[in-house]
Amino acid sequence: MHAFLKTGKLGAPTDVKKPSTSRAKDDKKDLTPWVEKYRPKNVDDIVEQTEVVNVIRQAMKHGDFPNMLFYGPPGTGKTSIIHAAARQMFGSMYKDRILELNASDDRGIQVVREKIKSFALRKANPIGPDGKKCPPFKIIILDEADSMTGAAQTALRRIMEKEAHSTRFCLVCNYLSRIIKPIASRCTKFRFKPLSDEKSISRLEYICNEENLKADRSVLEKIVEASGGDLRQAVMCLQSITRLKGKNYEITVDDALDVIGLIPDEKINALWEACKKGNYSNVETLLENLLLEGYPGSQVIEQLNEKVIFSDELSDKQKVIIGDMLGECDYKLTEGSDEYLQLLSIFSTILIAWKSS
Amino acid sequence: MADEFPDQDDEYDLICQADYEALRELEADVDFVEEPKEKKLRWDQPEDVIQKILDARQLLHEHDGDAVKKTKCDENKKNSISTRVPSWNFVAVTRLYDSQRLYIRVRSRQNDIKQTKRPITNLLSISYNQLKAQAQKIMSTKNELSIQPLSNLCDTNNDNTINDELWVDKYRPRSYLELLSDETINRQLLYWLKLWDKIVFNRNIIKPKKQLSVFGKKKDIDEKTDIEEVDNRGYPIKRIALLSGPPGLGKTTLAHIAARHAGYNIVEINASDERSPDTFRQILLASTEMKAVIGADPRPNCLIFDEIDGAPAASIELLLKFIQGKLISKNKKSKGQSEKTSDGCIRPVVCICNEPYAPTLRALRAAAIIIPVPEVSPLRLAERLMEIAKKEKLNVDFGDLVKIAERSGCDVRACVGALQYMGGANLKDNISLGLKDTRKNLFDSWKSILTIPMNKRGVITIPERIQNILKTVQNGESEKLAQGIFHNYPEICDRKLDNVSVSLEWFQFYDLITSLVTHKQVWSLMPYTNYGFVAWHLHLARTQKVKLSYPTIISEVIQKSAKNIGILTAVRRACGRDAFTLVTDIAGFLPALLAPKLRIVPSHLYSSKEKADLVRIINVMLDFGLSFVQEKNPQGGYIYNLDPNILEVGVLPNCNPHRYLAYAVQQIIAQELEVERLKRASILTGISGVSLLENTTNSGESENTKNNKNNTKNTKNNKDNSSNSLNSTKSGKNATSLKEVVYKDFFGNIITNKNENKMTNRISPKSQKGYSLMQNILTKHGIWYKYKEGCNNAVRRSVFMEKLL
Amino acid sequence: MSLWVDKYRPTTLAKLDYHLEQAEDLKNMVQKRDFPHLLVHGPPGAGKKTRILCILRELYGSAAERLKVENMQFETASKKKLEILTISSNYHTEVNPSDAGIHDRIVVMELIKATAQTHHIDVGQKEFKVILLSNVDQLTRDAQHALRRTMEKYISTCRLILCANSTSRVLPAIRSRCVRIRVPAPTGSEIKNILHSICKREGLHLPDEFANRVIEASGRNLRRAILMLEACKVEQCPFTADQKITEPDYQVYIRNTANMMVSEQSPKVLLEVRNRFYDLLTRAIPCDLIFRGLLKECIKNCDDQLKREIIGIASEYQHRMIRGSKPIFHLEAFAACYMAIYKKYIESSLEGFM
């Protein structure tokens, strides 16, 4: 089991409440991303998701698990929870009782029929090899389930029913709409909310202490705000800063913004003003420069969105028009459209909207 | 006479009984009449020939009603009859009942004998004597037959009632004259088959003389411009004939009869035979290289491949190889024989397909003469149907038959089948015989979409038009249809750009739907593609006739793209950059970078600046893996082209003015390139040679590190020598360094790699290109040598006279 | 080695000419033991590849510069064989997965698995190998999903450096697993400094005015600026202030096409324009560059309302082009729509005169 720890992969559960960061294992530990290092190792460590945690606790007590479907924005603890629960329940038999398939594995219909089916058909012994009692079922974790094809999901549902006595499924996804209805109806759905700022900040502070970082609370606030409820991103950001700047370094707000990739407010404001004035060529040049700076278009849209919604200078009607345009262009950007064209389209809409007011 | 083309007169059917009699009368008296020695050929007047054939047919029909005339089994009689004054010896007679003047050929008995001895390699399948005998037999039975108004055509089966045979087979044409297809096409095929005479029968082919007429009328005789090509060894240039056309026209029948007529034995392979490449190969080889030793038919084989558009692509490639003679039977492949190419197959091959533009047949199309078999005219088909009906004692109305013929799209098979199974009287009611899923020709579909249909009352209503369009589109390939419309619309649409703009939006829609269908397999969206055609019709159609062209540009574009991508990949491989930067940044500037201003003088006369330019351009070219390749341009002169030709990618017409290097300069550069390339390769091989010796037992890692050390060591050496060698390259004279090599080699001694130390540039392991090749050469031979024409690198020694004496 | 672009490319982080603080940070990062996955993004010609190569050199020393080009074979599930060009040294592999088209997922996974599962024996170097993926924003969704899990699994033996033009198309999940390094395009003055230093090393004199013109024509794309300079040098050297600057052909071509569309609007012109589009497309010019170039020229003479309309159309059609498979349809649709609108606009403005 300790060998498991040393490889630096997902750490095995320990009984200690604090995640172990003994200095002796520093070498290897340094390689693990903090996201993995500080991933909650048992259910009690989970931040925030009270509903789910309760259900799981009950399940562990009674040894009965439903089929579960976790969905919600990224970085909210879905995968962590199920792994933690599984480890707590099965202990050493973890490998035998858990089958995890995620998006990097092949999950076509063929695999569903062979691998999953054969795993599901195995018998689950209620007594473990070390004599301890353990739940008499197996768990199949399907991570990133929204990228499974519809056909594969359809093949899955029958297996879910038939093997319900010995196998439980746990699906994790970001968007519930990507899961076909029959499967969604066979599972209990749990929505994972974005984490509250407070809890996230406290967690970040904890990590800072562990890693000997100096960070002002306001900086941490900014980081959490910028990650938008995604704890993973916040931790990642922290780690990136450390990597770039070195330890024993006081993290400033600018560093944080830089790493997260937020566009400095001045630039957005400059564009905003140019639109207000109605000078088209100015807008064009500013936009070009903005893109040449390397800022991603989707980021521009997000920040613009904030600005537009909370702006007092625009009438509601104008906001509607602009908001509509923003949504469309965001969609087109994710499909892979050219950034310059889409952003230009947005800004010219804003220009016109200003003009018409 | 045996060597000539068979007389066209031979193809005449003996027509009527009276003629027979007349002939018999004449036969007795013509011993003394001599046959002219030389026959004038009529092969060069196909018009006449065709006319005569048609006449003959007509006569045939005139005297129909009597099955006697349809002596299918009796082939053309040797005795010839003509309705016009012929050129051979003739006797004129007048036919009794209609006063038609007939000219009957006169032959001496000797010729008859000759004819019987003639080898069976002419148009007739049965010899003259047999024919005559048959004719007499028929005439004798005619009396009996006159009692029975109808009788069977085929002499094999007299039993009408329990006859299971399909009428399609029963009434299949057995002779050349009975073919329903267009006479020109028959001629074409026959002509092509005759081209093989030289090879197969060792007979000379007589080409039609081009008729120069005063009035220029005969210019259109020579439609068969394709066929007259025979290459210098006597093989026809187009070695396959490809008959194409919709099903049921008579292609297979035509091929069989023509081949038999030309004197071949037929080997047929069709879709019901196995056509996997192996079996195919066996059949191909067997049929041409082997011949039945014991067999009734000592005739050469002619291969007929029926339904070839269904054959696997591998088989078709095999066929192509076979024709070019590159196919060898598997057990014959021994050393030294593997690449031997013979002259090609020595037998004609006829292929039959439905769709000549099928993708599998693309390669075949280039090597074949394509004979599109047109549709039979409805009238003619109806006539034939009428005959069959009469023979089968069916009572049908001619008008109905014409209708059937038209409906089925002049598909003979379908009509005869309909006739057989529908019966006579019911025919009229059953006129709704299953309308075939006819594939309208692409051009027809385009025309119907792009013209506003009118009927007698004016423009047809819009809902009707929409229905018509949908019907048209459903049967065809929507992809090709859409492409055709896209290609053709700008020339015919009106000047209102709004319509154009809206139609183009529909094109976008069409593209999106088809992409979704093909990429994500969302098949439920497929029906929506048809509505694009409706929109295009409503927006783009005009009332006047439209001139349409096939969108060949699509395939050109695809080819060009593929070529350019190939060029880009080749350059990428050499320089290691990704395609995007290559195309957008580098390729645009390369034309300018590769054209320094160099004077057209020998390279050693360059100024230092020019020398620097030369070095630079050579380095650039080597980095990108470019080289100069000498090619002949259309005017016959030589030009140098870049290979891979990145200029094609970078240069667009009418943009920046580009300067190109002069030919002489290119020559210099090409030479220098070679030198440089070899030098670089020798550097690499030198190093690897050394390190290989040292590190054979070490693991991969340490070998690499040692390699690195060697590299660094050598670079140090290089830098010392670099100035030397730089000078030598810059001066362009390799003579100094080469001279020693030349010297020794001249006397046959092999040099060690002295050239290794003469490194010029920083080692760039990127130039992998000549690496392995050079390694082989260098390790094998150890030296490289280039002889410069015109340079006196010759060895100078003083020779004493005593040596010579 | 030969082109100035390559000859004067900085090989170590210390020799970088601009974005110096970033260079410092990168150096720090390399020297520490936990080297993360990187996502380097920025406009073309900003120096992303240069910096990545410098990082590699910093990590592995000069051994990373010894490159060889090879073809790697992959087999898809449908038994189709793919050949992908890779450039590798002993310690890293560079590959462009979008060469494989829709099978890029397999390329990515196989490559990473293969690289990650071979451990380095050489003790002196780092324990991980580096895989460099270019044009990550053109990866398909499947490939990106596959990537993100593999990134986590094999982090101990292999690090990924992803290179992209923009991160909009990269999954947030991947973005969160990497450290993002934004490489902005160099400013005009930075480019000028570099050009001057190159000229100095080549022994040429660079007049200021000429340099400004080059910088403007290059659009803050350093690679293009240097290539332009070199091409001008081949043309005429020493430089004069008003020397002609060569632009890549396709830009001129697109401009001319747009001018054709502006000057006359009719189906005849549409046909000519279509042939020009075919010329561009066969030369593998990316379609969005064509759109951008056209748009720039086309809206020059329009008022704001019209501009808005045309830009809207351009963005919509470009988006459709991405989703479809025949760019020519969409390009021509844009040309026709533009011509229709423009014609109406001209006619209405002329009517206003009368």
PDB file of C-alpha atoms in Angstrom, chain B residues 479 482-483 486-491 493-495 497-498 500-501 504-505 507-508 510-512 514-515 519 553-554 557 560-561 564-565 568-569 572-574 576-581 583-586 588-589 592-593 595-597 609 613 616 619-620 623-624 648-659 701 704-705 708 711 762 764-766 768, chain C residues 1-6 9 44 49 63 66-69 71 83 85 87 90-91 94 96 99 120-122 135 165 221 223-224 227-228 230-231 233-237 244 246-250 252-253 256 265-267 270-271 274-275 278-286 289 317 320 323-330 332-333 336-337 339-340 343-344:
ATOM      1  CA  GLU B 479     -23.980  15.192 -54.807  1.00  0.00           C
ATOM      2  CA  ALA B 482     -25.654  19.812 -56.730  1.00  0.00           C
ATOM      3  CA  GLN B 483     -22.152  20.209 -58.035  1.00  0.00           C
ATOM      4  CA  PHE B 486     -23.273  25.060 -58.659  1.00  0.00           C
ATOM      5  CA  HIS B 487     -20.918  24.936 -61.564  1.00  0.00           C
ATOM      6  CA  ASN B 488     -23.393  26.031 -64.188  1.00  0.00           C
ATOM      7  CA  TYR B 489     -25.642  28.567 -62.597  1.00  0.00           C
ATOM      8  CA  PRO B 490     -23.602  31.764 -62.950  1.00  0.00           C
ATOM      9  CA  GLU B 491     -23.732  31.646 -66.674  1.00  0.00           C
ATOM     10  CA  CYS B 493     -28.931  33.120 -64.027  1.00  0.00           C
ATOM     11  CA  ASP B 494     -30.183  36.630 -64.362  1.00  0.00           C
ATOM     12  CA  ARG B 495     -28.406  39.622 -63.051  1.00  0.00           C
ATOM     13  CA  LEU B 497     -27.980  39.086 -57.191  1.00  0.00           C
ATOM     14  CA  ASP B 498     -30.643  38.571 -54.577  1.00  0.00           C
ATOM     15  CA  VAL B 500     -28.176  34.260 -56.421  1.00  0.00           C
ATOM     16  CA  SER B 501     -27.559  35.123 -52.838  1.00  0.00           C
ATOM     17  CA  LEU B 504     -26.161  30.237 -52.308  1.00  0.00           C
ATOM     18  CA  GLU B 505     -27.569  30.173 -48.834  1.00  0.00           C
ATOM     19  CA  PHE B 507     -26.016  25.672 -51.038  1.00  0.00           C
ATOM     20  CA  GLN B 508     -24.647  26.355 -47.616  1.00  0.00           C
ATOM     21  CA  TYR B 510     -26.972  21.642 -48.377  1.00  0.00           C
ATOM     22  CA  ASP B 511     -23.353  21.501 -47.393  1.00  0.00           C
ATOM     23  CA  LEU B 512     -24.146  21.614 -43.711  1.00  0.00           C
ATOM     24  CA  THR B 514     -24.473  16.579 -45.955  1.00  0.00           C
ATOM     25  CA  SER B 515     -21.582  17.200 -43.580  1.00  0.00           C
ATOM     26  CA  HIS B 519     -19.525  12.979 -40.273  1.00  0.00           C
ATOM     27  CA  ILE B 553     -13.313  21.615 -62.389  1.00  0.00           C
ATOM     28  CA  ILE B 554     -14.130  19.744 -59.215  1.00  0.00           C
ATOM     29  CA  VAL B 557      -9.357  21.164 -57.965  1.00  0.00           C
ATOM     30  CA  LYS B 560      -4.370  20.162 -57.686  1.00  0.00           C
ATOM     31  CA  SER B 561      -4.973  20.272 -53.969  1.00  0.00           C
ATOM     32  CA  ASN B 564       0.095  20.826 -53.525  1.00  0.00           C
ATOM     33  CA  ILE B 565      -0.399  18.994 -50.275  1.00  0.00           C
ATOM     34  CA  LEU B 568       3.995  20.730 -48.812  1.00  0.00           C
ATOM     35  CA  THR B 569       4.450  17.419 -47.056  1.00  0.00           C
ATOM     36  CA  ARG B 572       7.775  19.728 -44.314  1.00  0.00           C
ATOM     37  CA  ARG B 573       9.597  16.516 -44.032  1.00  0.00           C
ATOM     38  CA  ALA B 574      12.784  18.225 -44.913  1.00  0.00           C
ATOM     39  CA  GLY B 576      10.354  20.155 -39.971  1.00  0.00           C
ATOM     40  CA  ARG B 577       7.908  23.002 -39.828  1.00  0.00           C
ATOM     41  CA  ASP B 578       4.189  22.661 -39.665  1.00  0.00           C
ATOM     42  CA  ALA B 579       1.936  23.259 -42.593  1.00  0.00           C
ATOM     43  CA  PHE B 580       0.340  26.435 -41.372  1.00  0.00           C
ATOM     44  CA  THR B 581       3.541  28.459 -41.109  1.00  0.00           C
ATOM     45  CA  VAL B 583       1.827  28.085 -46.276  1.00  0.00           C
ATOM     46  CA  THR B 584       1.122  31.414 -44.740  1.00  0.00           C
ATOM     47  CA  ASP B 585       4.553  32.743 -44.108  1.00  0.00           C
ATOM     48  CA  ILE B 586       7.335  30.861 -45.694  1.00  0.00           C
ATOM     49  CA  GLY B 588       4.942  33.254 -49.784  1.00  0.00           C
ATOM     50  CA  PHE B 589       8.467  34.502 -49.433  1.00  0.00           C
ATOM     51  CA  ALA B 592      11.656  36.004 -53.638  1.00  0.00           C
ATOM     52  CA  LEU B 593      14.293  34.367 -51.505  1.00  0.00           C
ATOM     53  CA  ALA B 595      15.903  34.386 -56.817  1.00  0.00           C
ATOM     54  CA  PRO B 596      19.062  36.250 -56.030  1.00  0.00           C
ATOM     55  CA  LYS B 597      20.569  38.449 -58.622  1.00  0.00           C
ATOM     56  CA  LYS B 609      28.791  39.101 -52.528  1.00  0.00           C
ATOM     57  CA  ASP B 613      24.331  34.730 -52.226  1.00  0.00           C
ATOM     58  CA  ARG B 616      22.930  31.181 -49.034  1.00  0.00           C
ATOM     59  CA  ASN B 619      21.702  26.345 -47.889  1.00  0.00           C
ATOM     60  CA  VAL B 620      18.117  27.437 -48.098  1.00  0.00           C
ATOM     61  CA  ASP B 623      17.159  23.040 -45.691  1.00  0.00           C
ATOM     62  CA  PHE B 624      13.848  22.795 -47.392  1.00  0.00           C
ATOM     63  CA  GLU B 648       3.455  26.369 -57.233  1.00  0.00           C
ATOM     64  CA  VAL B 649       2.161  26.773 -53.744  1.00  0.00           C
ATOM     65  CA  GLY B 650       3.622  30.153 -53.132  1.00  0.00           C
ATOM     66  CA  VAL B 651       3.008  31.912 -56.394  1.00  0.00           C
ATOM     67  CA  LEU B 652      -0.403  33.068 -57.461  1.00  0.00           C
ATOM     68  CA  PRO B 653      -1.080  34.531 -60.861  1.00  0.00           C
ATOM     69  CA  ASN B 654      -0.905  38.257 -61.384  1.00  0.00           C
ATOM     70  CA  CYS B 655       0.339  39.180 -58.006  1.00  0.00           C
ATOM     71  CA  ASN B 656       3.801  40.309 -57.272  1.00  0.00           C
ATOM     72  CA  PRO B 657       6.185  40.366 -60.151  1.00  0.00           C
ATOM     73  CA  HIS B 658       8.567  37.519 -59.656  1.00  0.00           C
ATOM     74  CA  ARG B 659      12.032  37.213 -60.890  1.00  0.00           C
ATOM     75  CA  GLU B 701      21.836   5.853 -24.600  1.00  0.00           C
ATOM     76  CA  ASN B 704      24.107   8.694 -28.373  1.00  0.00           C
ATOM     77  CA  THR B 705      26.164  10.502 -25.816  1.00  0.00           C
ATOM     78  CA  ASN B 708      27.522  13.741 -29.213  1.00  0.00           C
ATOM     79  CA  ASN B 711      30.179  15.370 -33.025  1.00  0.00           C
ATOM     80  CA  ARG B 762      27.792  23.305 -39.052  1.00  0.00           C
ATOM     81  CA  SER B 764      22.865  19.834 -39.348  1.00  0.00           C
ATOM     82  CA  PRO B 765      21.471  16.425 -38.746  1.00  0.00           C
ATOM     83  CA  LYS B 766      18.301  17.698 -40.208  1.00  0.00           C
ATOM     84  CA  GLN B 768      18.519  13.383 -43.484  1.00  0.00           C
TER      85      GLN B 768
ATOM     86  CA  MET C   1      20.796  27.424 -40.624  1.00  0.00           C
ATOM     87  CA  SER C   2      20.193  29.475 -43.599  1.00  0.00           C
ATOM     88  CA  LEU C   3      17.167  31.660 -43.484  1.00  0.00           C
ATOM     89  CA  TRP C   4      17.614  34.521 -41.099  1.00  0.00           C
ATOM     90  CA  VAL C   5      14.596  33.287 -39.236  1.00  0.00           C
ATOM     91  CA  ASP C   6      16.448  30.162 -38.254  1.00  0.00           C
ATOM     92  CA  ARG C   9      16.628  32.274 -33.537  1.00  0.00           C
ATOM     93  CA  PRO C  44       1.315  33.277 -34.981  1.00  0.00           C
ATOM     94  CA  LYS C  49       7.991  27.545 -30.771  1.00  0.00           C
ATOM     95  CA  ALA C  63      21.013  17.006 -26.881  1.00  0.00           C
ATOM     96  CA  ARG C  66      19.670  17.000 -32.331  1.00  0.00           C
ATOM     97  CA  LEU C  67      16.547  16.414 -34.266  1.00  0.00           C
ATOM     98  CA  LYS C  68      15.469  13.795 -36.664  1.00  0.00           C
ATOM     99  CA  VAL C  69      12.343  13.569 -38.716  1.00  0.00           C
ATOM    100  CA  ASN C  71       7.155   8.907 -39.804  1.00  0.00           C
ATOM    101  CA  GLU C  83       1.435   7.970 -41.092  1.00  0.00           C
ATOM    102  CA  LEU C  85       5.391  13.117 -39.376  1.00  0.00           C
ATOM    103  CA  ILE C  87      10.273  15.416 -35.199  1.00  0.00           C
ATOM    104  CA  ASN C  90      16.241  11.737 -27.608  1.00  0.00           C
ATOM    105  CA  TYR C  91      14.235  13.536 -25.046  1.00  0.00           C
ATOM    106  CA  GLU C  94       7.012  16.939 -31.569  1.00  0.00           C
ATOM    107  CA  ASN C  96       1.038  17.823 -35.125  1.00  0.00           C
ATOM    108  CA  ASP C  99      -2.412  15.899 -39.624  1.00  0.00           C
ATOM    109  CA  HIS C 120      14.926   6.986 -19.297  1.00  0.00           C
ATOM    110  CA  ILE C 121      18.028   5.240 -18.180  1.00  0.00           C
ATOM    111  CA  ASP C 122      20.193   8.261 -18.357  1.00  0.00           C
ATOM    112  CA  ASN C 135      -2.049  23.245 -33.130  1.00  0.00           C
ATOM    113  CA  ASN C 165      -2.984  29.897 -31.411  1.00  0.00           C
ATOM    114  CA  ASN C 221       4.353  38.876 -36.777  1.00  0.00           C
ATOM    115  CA  ARG C 223       8.638  35.660 -38.442  1.00  0.00           C
ATOM    116  CA  ARG C 224       7.047  37.474 -41.292  1.00  0.00           C
ATOM    117  CA  LEU C 227      11.347  37.004 -43.881  1.00  0.00           C
ATOM    118  CA  MET C 228      10.254  40.253 -45.448  1.00  0.00           C
ATOM    119  CA  GLU C 230      15.455  39.020 -46.080  1.00  0.00           C
ATOM    120  CA  ALA C 231      13.415  39.001 -49.236  1.00  0.00           C
ATOM    121  CA  LYS C 233      17.617  42.233 -49.112  1.00  0.00           C
ATOM    122  CA  VAL C 234      17.747  39.718 -51.941  1.00  0.00           C
ATOM    123  CA  GLU C 235      15.882  42.180 -54.069  1.00  0.00           C
ATOM    124  CA  GLN C 236      17.997  45.172 -53.400  1.00  0.00           C
ATOM    125  CA  CYS C 237      20.775  45.718 -50.996  1.00  0.00           C
ATOM    126  CA  LYS C 244       9.366  48.024 -52.259  1.00  0.00           C
ATOM    127  CA  THR C 246       7.268  42.118 -50.957  1.00  0.00           C
ATOM    128  CA  GLU C 247       4.135  40.693 -49.501  1.00  0.00           C
ATOM    129  CA  PRO C 248       3.189  37.076 -49.721  1.00  0.00           C
ATOM    130  CA  ASP C 249       1.319  36.472 -52.923  1.00  0.00           C
ATOM    131  CA  TYR C 250      -1.849  35.253 -51.396  1.00  0.00           C
ATOM    132  CA  VAL C 252      -2.165  40.472 -52.672  1.00  0.00           C
ATOM    133  CA  TYR C 253      -4.416  38.003 -54.390  1.00  0.00           C
ATOM    134  CA  ASN C 256      -7.349  42.008 -55.591  1.00  0.00           C
ATOM    135  CA  GLN C 265     -21.275  43.287 -58.831  1.00  0.00           C
ATOM    136  CA  SER C 266     -22.656  40.751 -61.224  1.00  0.00           C
ATOM    137  CA  PRO C 267     -22.774  37.014 -61.751  1.00  0.00           C
ATOM    138  CA  LEU C 270     -18.969  36.002 -59.249  1.00  0.00           C
ATOM    139  CA  LEU C 271     -17.694  33.378 -61.632  1.00  0.00           C
ATOM    140  CA  ARG C 274     -15.011  31.709 -57.760  1.00  0.00           C
ATOM    141  CA  ASN C 275     -12.043  30.715 -59.876  1.00  0.00           C
ATOM    142  CA  TYR C 278     -10.331  27.810 -56.171  1.00  0.00           C
ATOM    143  CA  ASP C 279      -6.808  29.037 -56.792  1.00  0.00           C
ATOM    144  CA  LEU C 280      -6.455  30.004 -53.178  1.00  0.00           C
ATOM    145  CA  LEU C 281      -8.023  26.856 -51.821  1.00  0.00           C
ATOM    146  CA  THR C 282      -5.879  24.529 -53.866  1.00  0.00           C
ATOM    147  CA  ARG C 283      -2.823  26.178 -52.386  1.00  0.00           C
ATOM    148  CA  ALA C 284      -3.949  25.203 -48.903  1.00  0.00           C
ATOM    149  CA  ILE C 285      -4.478  28.770 -47.761  1.00  0.00           C
ATOM    150  CA  PRO C 286      -6.568  28.494 -44.577  1.00  0.00           C
ATOM    151  CA  LEU C 289      -7.507  33.942 -43.595  1.00  0.00           C
ATOM    152  CA  TYR C 317     -20.820  32.232 -42.957  1.00  0.00           C
ATOM    153  CA  ARG C 320     -20.969  27.604 -41.284  1.00  0.00           C
ATOM    154  CA  ARG C 323     -19.163  23.108 -39.720  1.00  0.00           C
ATOM    155  CA  GLY C 324     -19.468  22.175 -43.363  1.00  0.00           C
ATOM    156  CA  SER C 325     -17.041  20.463 -45.644  1.00  0.00           C
ATOM    157  CA  LYS C 326     -17.017  22.511 -48.839  1.00  0.00           C
ATOM    158  CA  PRO C 327     -15.471  25.898 -48.233  1.00  0.00           C
ATOM    159  CA  ILE C 328     -16.135  27.071 -51.766  1.00  0.00           C
ATOM    160  CA  PHE C 329     -19.872  27.142 -51.188  1.00  0.00           C
ATOM    161  CA  HIS C 330     -19.548  29.405 -48.231  1.00  0.00           C
ATOM    162  CA  GLU C 332     -19.057  32.162 -52.790  1.00  0.00           C
ATOM    163  CA  ALA C 333     -22.142  32.704 -50.667  1.00  0.00           C
ATOM    164  CA  ALA C 336     -22.723  36.962 -53.518  1.00  0.00           C
ATOM    165  CA  CYS C 337     -24.335  38.265 -50.369  1.00  0.00           C
ATOM    166  CA  MET C 339     -22.334  42.000 -53.685  1.00  0.00           C
ATOM    167  CA  ALA C 340     -26.082  41.994 -53.332  1.00  0.00           C
ATOM    168  CA  LYS C 343     -25.136  46.943 -54.800  1.00  0.00           C
ATOM    169  CA  LYS C 344     -28.329  47.865 -53.043  1.00  0.00           C
TER     170      LYS C 344
END
